[in-house]
Every structure is written in structure tokens, then in C-alpha cells.
Amino acid sequence: MQGATRPPQERILHSDNLTTERPTFVTHLECSLTGERYPADQVHNLSRAGKPLLVRYDLDGVKRAVTRAELAARPSDLWRYRELLPVRRVADIVSLGEAMTPLVPLANLDKLLGGGDLLVKDESRLPTGSFKARGLVMAVSMAKALGITHMAMPTNGNAGAALAAYASRAGIRTTVFCPEDTPDVNVSEIALQGALVFRVNGLIDDCGKIVGEGREKVGWFDTSTLKEPYRIEGKKTMGLELAEQLGWELPDVILYPTGGGTGLIGMWKAFAELEAIGFIGKKRPRMVAVQAEGCAPMVRAFERGVEHAERWENAHTIAAGIRVPQAIGDFLILRAVRESGGFAIAVSDAAISSALDEVAREEGFLLCPEGAATYAAYKAALADGRICRDERAVLFNCASGLKYPLPRIEQRLDRHKPIDFSVFTPPPAHT
Ligand SMILES: Cc1ncc(COP(=O)(O)O)c(C=O)c1O
């Protein structure tokens, strides 16, 4: 094809959400604790009170600028929601193709459980195989817009992989620190995608301390969960997508595997913004924060009725992504859960493993352990009556099950010996 008639690369990747300038509506940033205002379009970390900053929009302007029908006509990726996102110019968007993720019904399990309306939002389809792509595509695009040249991050694996991918694409240097026992695949993908990565003999908050110290000493930008304002705006798109996919009618319950809680806080923010622009009504889902028994600071704080969560000592679980002993957005997680009439629930590693096996076997759907934790929590809540069978519940599968160590299968056949084919024939069904 002649150069003159060749469509631009962005159009080939995924069309005009990435090439059309659209009006943007960010007015300022706001301290999530004190409400203090900060100017937009400048580099920020935490507020002066040491709390996360939230991005605020001229929602009346958004309401006038876009309708539900106009949105529906746009290509189905995360960038269709541009009016509710912070990136102002298409030139700053660093995309790897953030397609809208499907809502997969678990109809076989609904039957086995005796009724139900269970859906999984399958975030494994995103670039780098996890929902961390949503937050990091936004953080890196904003870093590019603001001229940041070096980003650092503590990670349990998936976030570091997404940071490395997008930052390399944007020509930004990255340094990443993860706990010693982070799954090998995560450490390898981080390194392959261009970051300098270190295993640290500690947990994610120990890694976070190194990143914090390096701000002054190295001059890198601290990209830790909720210590920069834009990851939450990316994660917010889970709530925007979910609402749109369900015909602007939110489900009854959302079960979210909660570590730092960005997704839960982000979805709660999304619902408020959608109501303000008239896309949804007052109905909200009950937000359920799912944690592992070996690391459940939010569950403990929820049950004690307190606003802040104490650090969880000796945190351990097979669900690496939710092994977060202390979250800086603890009060925001707890506030969203309580305001929604939801709850926080812990499940054991054994329950996570058996949930993972059950969904894979019955539905052909290999969840990540964190996603499996939400199914284990759903079953526990059905059993104790906190969720009813006729309610529509959405589970979040935040990453691909293929990113985690899988059991080795040892069944073998020796093709040089006679094969006993009877072993392949199922026994007759009982009548
Ligand atoms: C697969 C997976 N699920 C859940 C989480 C927790 O997400 P959040 O920090 O939004 O609570 C993580 C975070 O690392 C993750 O990797």
C-alpha cells in the first residue's frame, strides 16, 4: 500500500478512540480525607494530609458533552470513556489495546448451586493479562503528559508487569520491587518488558518503603497504589464498563478481591459520577471486599467497626495479589463497603484452591487465585444468607489463571506397551 493512503497505526490498532481529540473535563484534584483542592495538570503524589488525591471533573459539562447513545457508537475499549478520564490529548495515550472485558455467566454453577445469577467480569483479557493494565495505562499516559522520565513501584507482580509494559512503550524508565516469593512469571515479564526489577526479602509495604526513600535519593516518581492519582481513574473504567454492559442497571452485589483496593474505590467513584451525569439512577450494588484469611486487615477493621485498618502481621496467602498487609486507602475501601450496605469477608487458602478447581472443572474457566477467592466468598455468603440466590452477583477475575504456578500433571502412557483402552471408557451411569 502507498504511504499516502495508509491508515495511521493507531487506527489499525483500535480505531478512533485513540485518534479523535475529545473535550476533557478535569477541574482539579481533591484530598480524599480533607477535601483540600489541588491544581490539575501538575505532578502530584499524596495530599498534604498524606492521603490519596482524587480527580474531580466538571460533571455538568460531561453530561452536556456525551450521551449514552454516543458512547454506544464508539469502539468498545477503555478509551471510549474519555470525557470521564484525565488524559487530555490523544498524543499522550499509551495504548496496547485495552479492549472491553466480557461478562461471563457461570450458568453450570448456577444450576449446581440451585439457582443464581452469577457473572464474572474477566479482566484476564487485558494487556499483560490483568486488570492492572487499566490503572497503569492511565498512570503512564499521565506521566508522559506531565514529562515524568523514571517511575518506580512496589508490586505483588501484576501491577509491576503493567507498569513495565506501558512505560517501556512510552520511553519511560522503570524500577520495580517485589516480595521475594512473587510468582516467577511476574518477575520475568517485568524484566522482559524493560524494567529493572528486584526481589526484596519482605512484603509489598517493605518494597514501598524503598520506593518512598528513592524519591529524594534517585528522583524517580512513586507509582505506588493510591500514592499517585491516576491509577484509580483507570480502574474506575471497570465500573463504567460494567454499568454499560448491564444496560445501565447495576448488579445487586459485586465481589472484589481486595488488596490495595483501587478497583473497589474506583468503581464506587465511577457509580457516583455516572449518577451525576444522569446515566444511572440511585441503585448501587452491595460492595463486598474479599480477602484471604492469612491477610485480612479490611475484614478485621470492618468487623470492629473502625475507620482505619491496622497492619496485618505475618501476612500469607496463595492469592499473591491480595497479600497487602496495610492499604493507604483503607478508609476509602471501608467507606465504600459500608455506604453500599456490603461487607468484608475472608476465605481460607483451601477454599480458594477448591473454588479454583470447581470453576475450572464445571465451567472450563481457569480463574486466578484472587478471582477464585471471590467465588469462594460468594458460596460462603450464599450459605450464611448474606447473598440470596436470586440476586445478580458479579465476581472479578482480575488476572489470567495462566500467570500462576499450575499443578504438574503426571499421567503418562508408554506407546511401546499395549494400551488398556477400557480406562478411557466412563462407567455406565446409574439409573
Ligand atoms: C490478580 C489480582 N487481584 C486482585 C488484586 C488486588 O487489587 P487492588 O489493589 O485493586 O485491591 C491484585 C493486586 O495486585 C491482583 O494482582
Short mmCIF file of C-alpha atoms and ligand atoms in Angstrom, two decimals:
data_model
loop_
_atom_site.label_atom_id
_atom_site.label_comp_id
_atom_site.label_asym_id
_atom_site.label_seq_id
_atom_site.Cartn_x
_atom_site.Cartn_y
_atom_site.Cartn_z
CA MET A 1 0.00 0.00 0.00
CA GLN A 2 1.20 3.53 -0.79
CA GLY A 3 2.35 5.54 2.26
CA ALA A 4 -0.09 8.35 1.42
CA THR A 5 -3.19 6.12 1.70
CA ARG A 6 -2.02 4.02 4.62
CA PRO A 7 -4.26 4.46 7.74
CA PRO A 8 -2.41 5.67 10.84
CA GLN A 9 -1.13 2.89 13.10
CA GLU A 10 -3.44 3.85 15.97
CA ARG A 11 -6.44 3.40 13.72
CA ILE A 12 -5.23 -0.09 12.82
CA LEU A 13 -4.75 -0.98 16.50
CA HIS A 14 -8.21 0.06 17.61
CA SER A 15 -9.74 2.97 15.82
CA ASP A 16 -10.82 6.44 16.62
CA ASN A 17 -10.98 6.50 20.43
CA LEU A 18 -7.21 6.82 20.13
CA THR A 19 -7.08 9.36 17.35
CA THR A 20 -10.02 11.73 17.91
CA GLU A 21 -9.48 14.67 20.24
CA ARG A 22 -12.43 14.93 22.63
CA PRO A 23 -13.27 17.58 25.23
CA THR A 24 -11.87 16.83 28.68
CA PHE A 25 -13.37 17.92 31.98
CA VAL A 26 -10.84 17.59 34.82
CA THR A 27 -11.22 20.63 37.08
CA HIS A 28 -8.90 19.82 39.99
CA LEU A 29 -7.69 17.14 42.38
CA GLU A 30 -9.01 16.76 45.89
CA CYS A 31 -7.68 15.25 49.13
CA SER A 32 -9.81 12.19 49.87
CA LEU A 33 -9.70 12.97 53.60
CA THR A 34 -9.88 16.75 53.95
CA GLY A 35 -11.34 17.84 50.58
CA GLU A 36 -8.43 20.26 50.07
CA ARG A 37 -8.11 21.24 46.39
CA TYR A 38 -5.01 20.81 44.22
CA PRO A 39 -4.46 22.07 40.66
CA ALA A 40 -4.86 19.68 37.74
CA ASP A 41 -2.11 19.14 35.14
CA GLN A 42 0.74 19.08 37.67
CA VAL A 43 2.77 16.21 39.14
CA HIS A 44 1.24 15.03 42.44
CA ASN A 45 1.62 12.18 44.88
CA LEU A 46 -0.25 12.26 48.21
CA SER A 47 -2.07 15.26 49.64
CA ARG A 48 -0.53 17.37 52.42
CA ALA A 49 -2.52 15.22 54.87
CA GLY A 50 -0.69 12.15 53.49
CA LYS A 51 -3.85 10.75 51.86
CA PRO A 52 -4.76 9.78 48.27
CA LEU A 53 -5.82 12.51 45.84
CA LEU A 54 -8.97 12.04 43.79
CA VAL A 55 -9.50 13.54 40.34
CA ARG A 56 -12.59 15.76 40.05
CA TYR A 57 -14.47 16.61 36.84
CA ASP A 58 -16.96 19.19 35.67
CA LEU A 59 -19.72 16.59 35.60
CA ASP A 60 -22.34 19.04 34.29
CA GLY A 61 -20.00 19.60 31.35
CA VAL A 62 -19.64 15.84 30.81
CA LYS A 63 -23.43 15.50 30.94
CA ARG A 64 -23.81 18.06 28.15
CA ALA A 65 -20.93 16.62 26.09
CA VAL A 66 -21.89 12.96 25.72
CA THR A 67 -24.97 10.75 25.69
CA ARG A 68 -25.36 7.04 26.29
CA ALA A 69 -26.16 6.54 22.60
CA GLU A 70 -23.00 8.38 21.52
CA LEU A 71 -20.92 6.22 23.83
CA ALA A 72 -22.50 3.06 22.45
CA ALA A 73 -21.44 4.01 18.93
CA ARG A 74 -17.76 4.26 19.87
CA PRO A 75 -15.26 1.39 19.62
CA SER A 76 -15.51 -0.83 22.68
CA ASP A 77 -12.38 -0.16 24.63
CA LEU A 78 -11.44 1.67 27.78
CA TRP A 79 -10.82 4.93 25.87
CA ARG A 80 -14.47 5.29 24.90
CA TYR A 81 -14.97 6.97 28.29
CA ARG A 82 -12.57 9.82 27.52
CA GLU A 83 -14.82 12.55 28.95
CA LEU A 84 -14.54 10.85 32.36
CA LEU A 85 -10.78 10.27 32.13
CA PRO A 86 -7.86 12.56 32.94
CA VAL A 87 -5.76 12.29 29.74
CA ARG A 88 -6.30 15.46 27.74
CA ARG A 89 -4.50 14.85 24.42
CA VAL A 90 -4.55 11.74 22.23
CA ALA A 91 -0.81 12.16 21.73
CA ASP A 92 -0.29 11.16 25.37
CA ILE A 93 -2.33 7.95 25.25
CA VAL A 94 -0.01 4.96 25.55
CA SER A 95 -2.13 2.04 24.45
CA LEU A 96 -1.60 -1.68 24.00
CA GLY A 97 -5.24 -2.29 23.03
CA GLU A 98 -7.35 -2.15 26.22
CA ALA A 99 -10.43 -3.99 24.99
CA MET A 100 -13.66 -4.05 26.97
CA THR A 101 -13.63 -7.23 29.03
CA PRO A 102 -16.52 -9.70 28.82
CA LEU A 103 -19.05 -10.62 31.48
CA VAL A 104 -19.06 -14.41 31.50
CA PRO A 105 -22.10 -16.17 33.04
CA LEU A 106 -21.42 -19.18 35.28
CA ALA A 107 -24.60 -20.98 34.26
CA ASN A 108 -23.44 -24.51 35.16
CA LEU A 109 -22.57 -23.44 38.68
CA ASP A 110 -25.85 -21.52 38.99
CA LYS A 111 -27.59 -24.85 38.33
CA LEU A 112 -25.41 -26.77 40.76
CA LEU A 113 -25.98 -24.18 43.47
CA GLY A 114 -29.71 -24.37 42.91
CA GLY A 115 -30.29 -21.06 41.19
CA GLY A 116 -28.48 -17.77 40.97
CA ASP A 117 -27.37 -15.15 38.53
CA LEU A 118 -23.62 -15.23 38.65
CA LEU A 119 -21.38 -13.33 36.24
CA VAL A 120 -17.61 -12.99 36.07
CA LYS A 121 -16.00 -9.85 34.73
CA ASP A 122 -12.99 -11.43 33.10
CA GLU A 123 -10.14 -8.99 33.37
CA SER A 124 -7.59 -11.51 32.14
CA ARG A 125 -8.22 -10.33 28.57
CA LEU A 126 -6.41 -7.05 29.11
CA PRO A 127 -2.81 -6.37 28.00
CA THR A 128 -0.31 -8.04 30.38
CA GLY A 129 -3.09 -10.45 31.41
CA SER A 130 -4.51 -8.49 34.33
CA PHE A 131 -6.70 -5.55 35.33
CA LYS A 132 -3.58 -3.71 36.45
CA ALA A 133 -3.36 -2.61 32.81
CA ARG A 134 -6.35 -0.31 33.40
CA GLY A 135 -4.65 1.61 36.20
CA LEU A 136 -1.20 1.67 34.68
CA VAL A 137 -2.24 2.69 31.18
CA MET A 138 -3.73 5.79 32.81
CA ALA A 139 -0.81 6.45 35.20
CA VAL A 140 1.76 6.09 32.41
CA SER A 141 -0.22 8.19 29.93
CA MET A 142 -0.46 10.95 32.55
CA ALA A 143 3.24 10.55 33.38
CA LYS A 144 4.01 11.04 29.70
CA ALA A 145 1.75 14.12 29.60
CA LEU A 146 3.49 15.54 32.69
CA GLY A 147 7.04 14.82 31.49
CA ILE A 148 7.95 12.16 34.10
CA THR A 149 11.02 10.17 32.99
CA HIS A 150 11.51 7.50 35.68
CA MET A 151 8.79 5.58 37.52
CA ALA A 152 9.25 3.21 40.47
CA MET A 153 6.80 0.84 42.11
CA PRO A 154 6.37 -1.83 44.78
CA THR A 155 4.28 -4.69 43.39
CA ASN A 156 2.91 -8.15 44.09
CA GLY A 157 3.55 -8.86 40.40
CA ASN A 158 0.76 -7.86 38.06
CA ALA A 159 0.98 -4.11 38.60
CA GLY A 160 4.73 -4.13 38.02
CA ALA A 161 4.22 -6.03 34.76
CA ALA A 162 1.68 -3.49 33.53
CA LEU A 163 3.87 -0.57 34.59
CA ALA A 164 6.89 -2.03 32.79
CA ALA A 165 4.90 -2.66 29.61
CA TYR A 166 3.32 0.76 29.26
CA ALA A 167 6.33 2.72 30.48
CA SER A 168 8.66 0.98 28.02
CA ARG A 169 6.21 1.79 25.26
CA ALA A 170 6.27 5.44 26.36
CA GLY A 171 10.07 5.54 26.66
CA ILE A 172 9.94 5.97 30.45
CA ARG A 173 12.46 4.19 32.69
CA THR A 174 11.08 1.87 35.40
CA THR A 175 12.42 0.33 38.58
CA VAL A 176 10.28 -2.29 40.29
CA PHE A 177 10.50 -4.03 43.70
CA CYS A 178 8.55 -7.16 44.56
CA PRO A 179 8.39 -9.56 47.52
CA GLU A 180 10.88 -12.44 47.39
CA ASP A 181 8.21 -15.07 46.62
CA THR A 182 6.39 -13.19 43.84
CA PRO A 183 5.40 -15.72 41.13
CA ASP A 184 8.35 -16.25 38.74
CA VAL A 185 6.25 -15.46 35.71
CA ASN A 186 5.57 -11.95 37.05
CA VAL A 187 9.21 -11.22 37.79
CA SER A 188 10.20 -12.47 34.34
CA GLU A 189 7.54 -10.48 32.49
CA ILE A 190 8.51 -7.32 34.37
CA ALA A 191 12.15 -7.78 33.35
CA LEU A 192 11.36 -8.76 29.75
CA GLN A 193 9.17 -5.70 29.38
CA GLY A 194 12.11 -3.47 30.13
CA ALA A 195 12.07 -2.70 33.86
CA LEU A 196 14.92 -3.09 36.33
CA VAL A 197 13.33 -5.49 38.84
CA PHE A 198 14.42 -6.65 42.30
CA ARG A 199 13.14 -9.32 44.65
CA VAL A 200 13.10 -7.98 48.22
CA ASN A 201 13.07 -10.11 51.37
CA GLY A 202 9.87 -8.58 52.70
CA LEU A 203 6.26 -7.83 51.79
CA ILE A 204 4.81 -5.21 49.45
CA ASP A 205 4.81 -2.47 52.10
CA ASP A 206 8.52 -3.14 52.74
CA CYS A 207 9.07 -2.69 48.99
CA GLY A 208 7.01 0.51 49.20
CA LYS A 209 9.41 1.94 51.79
CA ILE A 210 12.31 1.53 49.36
CA VAL A 211 10.35 3.30 46.64
CA GLY A 212 9.46 6.12 49.07
CA GLU A 213 13.11 6.60 50.10
CA GLY A 214 14.24 6.66 46.48
CA ARG A 215 12.00 9.62 45.64
CA GLU A 216 14.55 12.02 47.09
CA LYS A 217 17.67 9.93 46.58
CA VAL A 218 17.09 8.84 42.97
CA GLY A 219 14.41 11.27 41.86
CA TRP A 220 12.03 8.66 40.49
CA PHE A 221 8.27 9.09 40.60
CA ASP A 222 6.49 6.97 43.25
CA THR A 223 3.80 4.99 41.38
CA SER A 224 2.59 3.01 44.45
CA THR A 225 -1.11 2.16 44.72
CA LEU A 226 -3.09 5.33 45.51
CA LYS A 227 0.09 7.38 46.00
CA GLU A 228 -0.42 8.75 42.51
CA PRO A 229 -3.87 9.97 41.45
CA TYR A 230 -4.47 8.33 38.08
CA ARG A 231 -4.35 4.56 38.58
CA ILE A 232 -7.72 4.84 40.28
CA GLU A 233 -9.14 6.66 37.24
CA GLY A 234 -8.10 3.74 35.05
CA LYS A 235 -9.56 1.18 37.46
CA LYS A 236 -12.75 3.23 37.53
CA THR A 237 -13.42 2.05 34.00
CA MET A 238 -14.35 -1.39 35.42
CA GLY A 239 -17.40 0.27 36.94
CA LEU A 240 -18.18 2.29 33.80
CA GLU A 241 -17.96 -0.81 31.61
CA LEU A 242 -19.97 -2.95 33.99
CA ALA A 243 -22.80 -0.41 34.10
CA GLU A 244 -22.87 -0.08 30.34
CA GLN A 245 -22.69 -3.84 29.73
CA LEU A 246 -25.68 -4.39 32.02
CA GLY A 247 -27.78 -1.78 30.22
CA TRP A 248 -27.02 0.94 32.83
CA GLU A 249 -28.56 -1.21 35.58
CA LEU A 250 -26.01 -2.10 38.25
CA PRO A 251 -25.95 -5.62 39.72
CA ASP A 252 -27.11 -6.41 43.26
CA VAL A 253 -23.69 -7.44 44.55
CA ILE A 254 -20.06 -7.04 43.46
CA LEU A 255 -17.40 -9.28 44.97
CA TYR A 256 -13.95 -7.80 44.58
CA PRO A 257 -10.60 -9.36 45.63
CA THR A 258 -9.20 -6.57 47.76
CA GLY A 259 -5.56 -5.74 48.29
CA GLY A 260 -4.86 -2.03 47.98
CA GLY A 261 -8.50 -1.63 46.98
CA THR A 262 -8.01 0.67 43.99
CA GLY A 263 -10.59 -1.15 41.91
CA LEU A 264 -13.24 -1.14 44.62
CA ILE A 265 -12.72 2.55 45.37
CA GLY A 266 -12.55 3.31 41.65
CA MET A 267 -15.82 1.54 40.87
CA TRP A 268 -17.56 3.32 43.72
CA LYS A 269 -16.34 6.64 42.31
CA ALA A 270 -17.48 5.60 38.82
CA PHE A 271 -21.02 4.93 40.04
CA ALA A 272 -21.25 8.37 41.69
CA GLU A 273 -20.04 10.04 38.50
CA LEU A 274 -22.45 8.04 36.34
CA GLU A 275 -25.34 9.09 38.56
CA ALA A 276 -24.21 12.74 38.43
CA ILE A 277 -24.26 12.70 34.62
CA GLY A 278 -27.66 11.00 34.58
CA PHE A 279 -26.55 7.66 33.11
CA ILE A 280 -27.71 5.58 36.10
CA GLY A 281 -30.14 6.06 38.97
CA LYS A 282 -29.66 5.72 42.72
CA LYS A 283 -29.39 1.94 42.87
CA ARG A 284 -25.97 0.70 43.95
CA PRO A 285 -24.60 -2.81 44.31
CA ARG A 286 -23.50 -4.04 47.73
CA MET A 287 -19.72 -3.92 47.52
CA VAL A 288 -18.03 -6.96 49.05
CA ALA A 289 -14.32 -6.78 49.85
CA VAL A 290 -12.91 -10.30 49.61
CA GLN A 291 -9.64 -11.07 51.38
CA ALA A 292 -7.66 -14.17 52.36
CA GLU A 293 -7.76 -15.46 55.96
CA GLY A 294 -3.97 -15.12 56.07
CA CYS A 295 -4.16 -11.40 55.24
CA ALA A 296 -7.48 -9.79 56.12
CA PRO A 297 -6.89 -6.29 57.52
CA MET A 298 -10.07 -4.88 55.91
CA VAL A 299 -12.24 -7.69 57.25
CA ARG A 300 -10.90 -7.14 60.78
CA ALA A 301 -11.47 -3.38 60.56
CA PHE A 302 -14.93 -3.85 59.05
CA GLU A 303 -15.93 -6.21 61.85
CA ARG A 304 -14.55 -3.93 64.55
CA GLY A 305 -16.46 -1.01 63.08
CA VAL A 306 -13.34 1.17 62.81
CA GLU A 307 -12.40 3.56 60.03
CA HIS A 308 -8.75 2.61 59.60
CA ALA A 309 -7.17 -0.84 59.40
CA GLU A 310 -4.15 -1.93 61.43
CA ARG A 311 -1.26 -3.64 59.64
CA TRP A 312 -1.76 -7.42 59.32
CA GLU A 313 1.32 -9.19 60.68
CA ASN A 314 2.81 -12.33 59.04
CA ALA A 315 0.59 -11.97 56.00
CA HIS A 316 0.41 -15.10 53.84
CA THR A 317 -1.87 -16.48 51.13
CA ILE A 318 -1.63 -18.24 47.78
CA ALA A 319 -3.53 -15.30 46.27
CA ALA A 320 -0.44 -13.09 45.92
CA GLY A 321 -2.32 -10.05 44.56
CA ILE A 322 -4.34 -9.61 47.74
CA ARG A 323 -1.44 -10.08 50.14
CA VAL A 324 -1.41 -6.43 51.16
CA PRO A 325 -0.88 -6.07 54.93
CA GLN A 326 -1.68 -2.36 55.01
CA ALA A 327 -3.51 -0.20 52.48
CA ILE A 328 -3.21 3.57 52.34
CA GLY A 329 -6.78 3.77 51.03
CA ASP A 330 -8.16 1.66 53.91
CA PHE A 331 -10.71 4.29 54.96
CA LEU A 332 -11.92 4.67 51.36
CA ILE A 333 -12.40 0.91 50.98
CA LEU A 334 -14.27 0.67 54.28
CA ARG A 335 -16.36 3.73 53.46
CA ALA A 336 -17.45 2.32 50.08
CA VAL A 337 -18.24 -1.10 51.57
CA ARG A 338 -20.30 0.44 54.39
CA GLU A 339 -22.09 3.06 52.29
CA SER A 340 -23.12 0.33 49.87
CA GLY A 341 -24.54 -1.91 52.60
CA GLY A 342 -21.95 -4.54 51.67
CA PHE A 343 -19.46 -6.42 53.82
CA ALA A 344 -15.89 -7.69 54.03
CA ILE A 345 -15.21 -11.42 54.11
CA ALA A 346 -12.13 -13.63 54.44
CA VAL A 347 -11.72 -17.04 52.80
CA SER A 348 -9.09 -19.70 53.51
CA ASP A 349 -6.42 -20.77 51.01
CA ALA A 350 -8.05 -24.22 50.96
CA ALA A 351 -11.38 -22.65 49.97
CA ILE A 352 -9.60 -20.60 47.27
CA SER A 353 -7.96 -23.72 45.82
CA SER A 354 -11.15 -25.72 45.79
CA ALA A 355 -13.06 -22.77 44.24
CA LEU A 356 -10.43 -22.54 41.52
CA ASP A 357 -10.74 -26.28 40.80
CA GLU A 358 -14.54 -26.18 40.81
CA VAL A 359 -14.89 -23.28 38.36
CA ALA A 360 -12.25 -24.75 36.04
CA ARG A 361 -13.89 -28.19 36.09
CA GLU A 362 -17.52 -27.13 35.82
CA GLU A 363 -17.23 -24.04 33.64
CA GLY A 364 -13.95 -24.53 31.75
CA PHE A 365 -12.85 -21.21 33.20
CA LEU A 366 -9.40 -21.04 34.83
CA LEU A 367 -9.60 -18.20 37.34
CA CYS A 368 -6.62 -16.62 39.05
CA PRO A 369 -6.47 -17.39 42.80
CA GLU A 370 -7.74 -13.88 43.63
CA GLY A 371 -10.71 -14.40 41.30
CA ALA A 372 -11.29 -17.82 42.83
CA ALA A 373 -11.38 -16.14 46.26
CA THR A 374 -14.44 -14.18 45.12
CA TYR A 375 -16.22 -17.39 44.12
CA ALA A 376 -15.34 -18.97 47.47
CA ALA A 377 -16.71 -15.86 49.19
CA TYR A 378 -19.87 -15.97 47.08
CA LYS A 379 -20.54 -19.55 48.17
CA ALA A 380 -19.89 -18.71 51.82
CA ALA A 381 -22.22 -15.70 51.62
CA LEU A 382 -24.95 -17.77 49.93
CA ALA A 383 -24.65 -20.28 52.75
CA ASP A 384 -24.92 -17.69 55.53
CA GLY A 385 -27.65 -15.69 53.78
CA ARG A 386 -25.67 -12.51 53.14
CA ILE A 387 -26.31 -13.04 49.41
CA CYS A 388 -29.57 -14.50 48.08
CA ARG A 389 -29.82 -16.89 45.17
CA ASP A 390 -32.00 -14.65 43.04
CA GLU A 391 -29.57 -11.74 43.26
CA ARG A 392 -27.33 -10.79 40.37
CA ALA A 393 -23.75 -11.06 41.58
CA VAL A 394 -20.61 -10.07 39.69
CA LEU A 395 -17.24 -11.60 40.57
CA PHE A 396 -13.98 -10.03 39.43
CA ASN A 397 -11.39 -12.31 37.88
CA CYS A 398 -8.57 -9.81 37.91
CA ALA A 399 -5.86 -11.78 36.10
CA SER A 400 -5.26 -14.78 33.90
CA GLY A 401 -5.06 -18.08 35.76
CA LEU A 402 -2.16 -18.89 33.44
CA LYS A 403 0.06 -16.37 35.22
CA TYR A 404 0.26 -18.54 38.35
CA PRO A 405 2.10 -21.78 39.13
CA LEU A 406 -0.09 -24.66 37.93
CA PRO A 407 -0.09 -28.26 39.21
CA ARG A 408 2.11 -30.66 37.26
CA ILE A 409 0.13 -33.48 35.66
CA GLU A 410 1.87 -36.86 35.90
CA GLN A 411 -0.45 -39.21 33.93
CA ARG A 412 1.66 -40.93 31.28
CA LEU A 413 1.26 -43.53 28.55
CA ASP A 414 4.03 -45.76 27.22
CA ARG A 415 3.32 -46.03 23.49
CA HIS A 416 5.59 -49.09 23.27
CA LYS A 417 3.35 -51.14 25.59
CA PRO A 418 -0.19 -52.43 24.88
CA ILE A 419 -2.71 -49.76 25.87
CA ASP A 420 -5.68 -50.67 28.05
CA PHE A 421 -8.43 -48.66 26.32
CA SER A 422 -11.01 -49.61 28.93
CA VAL A 423 -9.59 -46.88 31.19
CA PHE A 424 -10.95 -44.23 28.79
CA THR A 425 -14.50 -45.56 28.83
CA PRO A 426 -16.66 -43.97 31.52
CA PRO A 427 -18.54 -46.43 33.78
CA PRO A 428 -22.27 -46.76 32.89
CA ALA A 429 -24.36 -44.03 34.52
CA HIS A 430 -26.63 -45.17 37.38
CA THR A 431 -30.29 -45.09 36.51
C1 LIG B 1 -4.91 -10.63 40.41
C2 LIG B 1 -5.12 -9.55 41.42
N1 LIG B 1 -6.29 -9.47 42.05
C3 LIG B 1 -6.53 -8.51 42.95
C4 LIG B 1 -5.57 -7.58 43.29
C5 LIG B 1 -5.91 -6.52 44.30
O1 LIG B 1 -6.26 -5.33 43.65
P1 LIG B 1 -6.47 -3.96 44.41
O2 LIG B 1 -5.12 -3.41 44.70
O3 LIG B 1 -7.28 -3.10 43.47
O4 LIG B 1 -7.22 -4.25 45.66
C6 LIG B 1 -4.33 -7.63 42.68
C7 LIG B 1 -3.29 -6.66 43.02
O5 LIG B 1 -2.10 -6.92 42.89
C8 LIG B 1 -4.09 -8.64 41.71
O6 LIG B 1 -2.90 -8.73 41.07
#
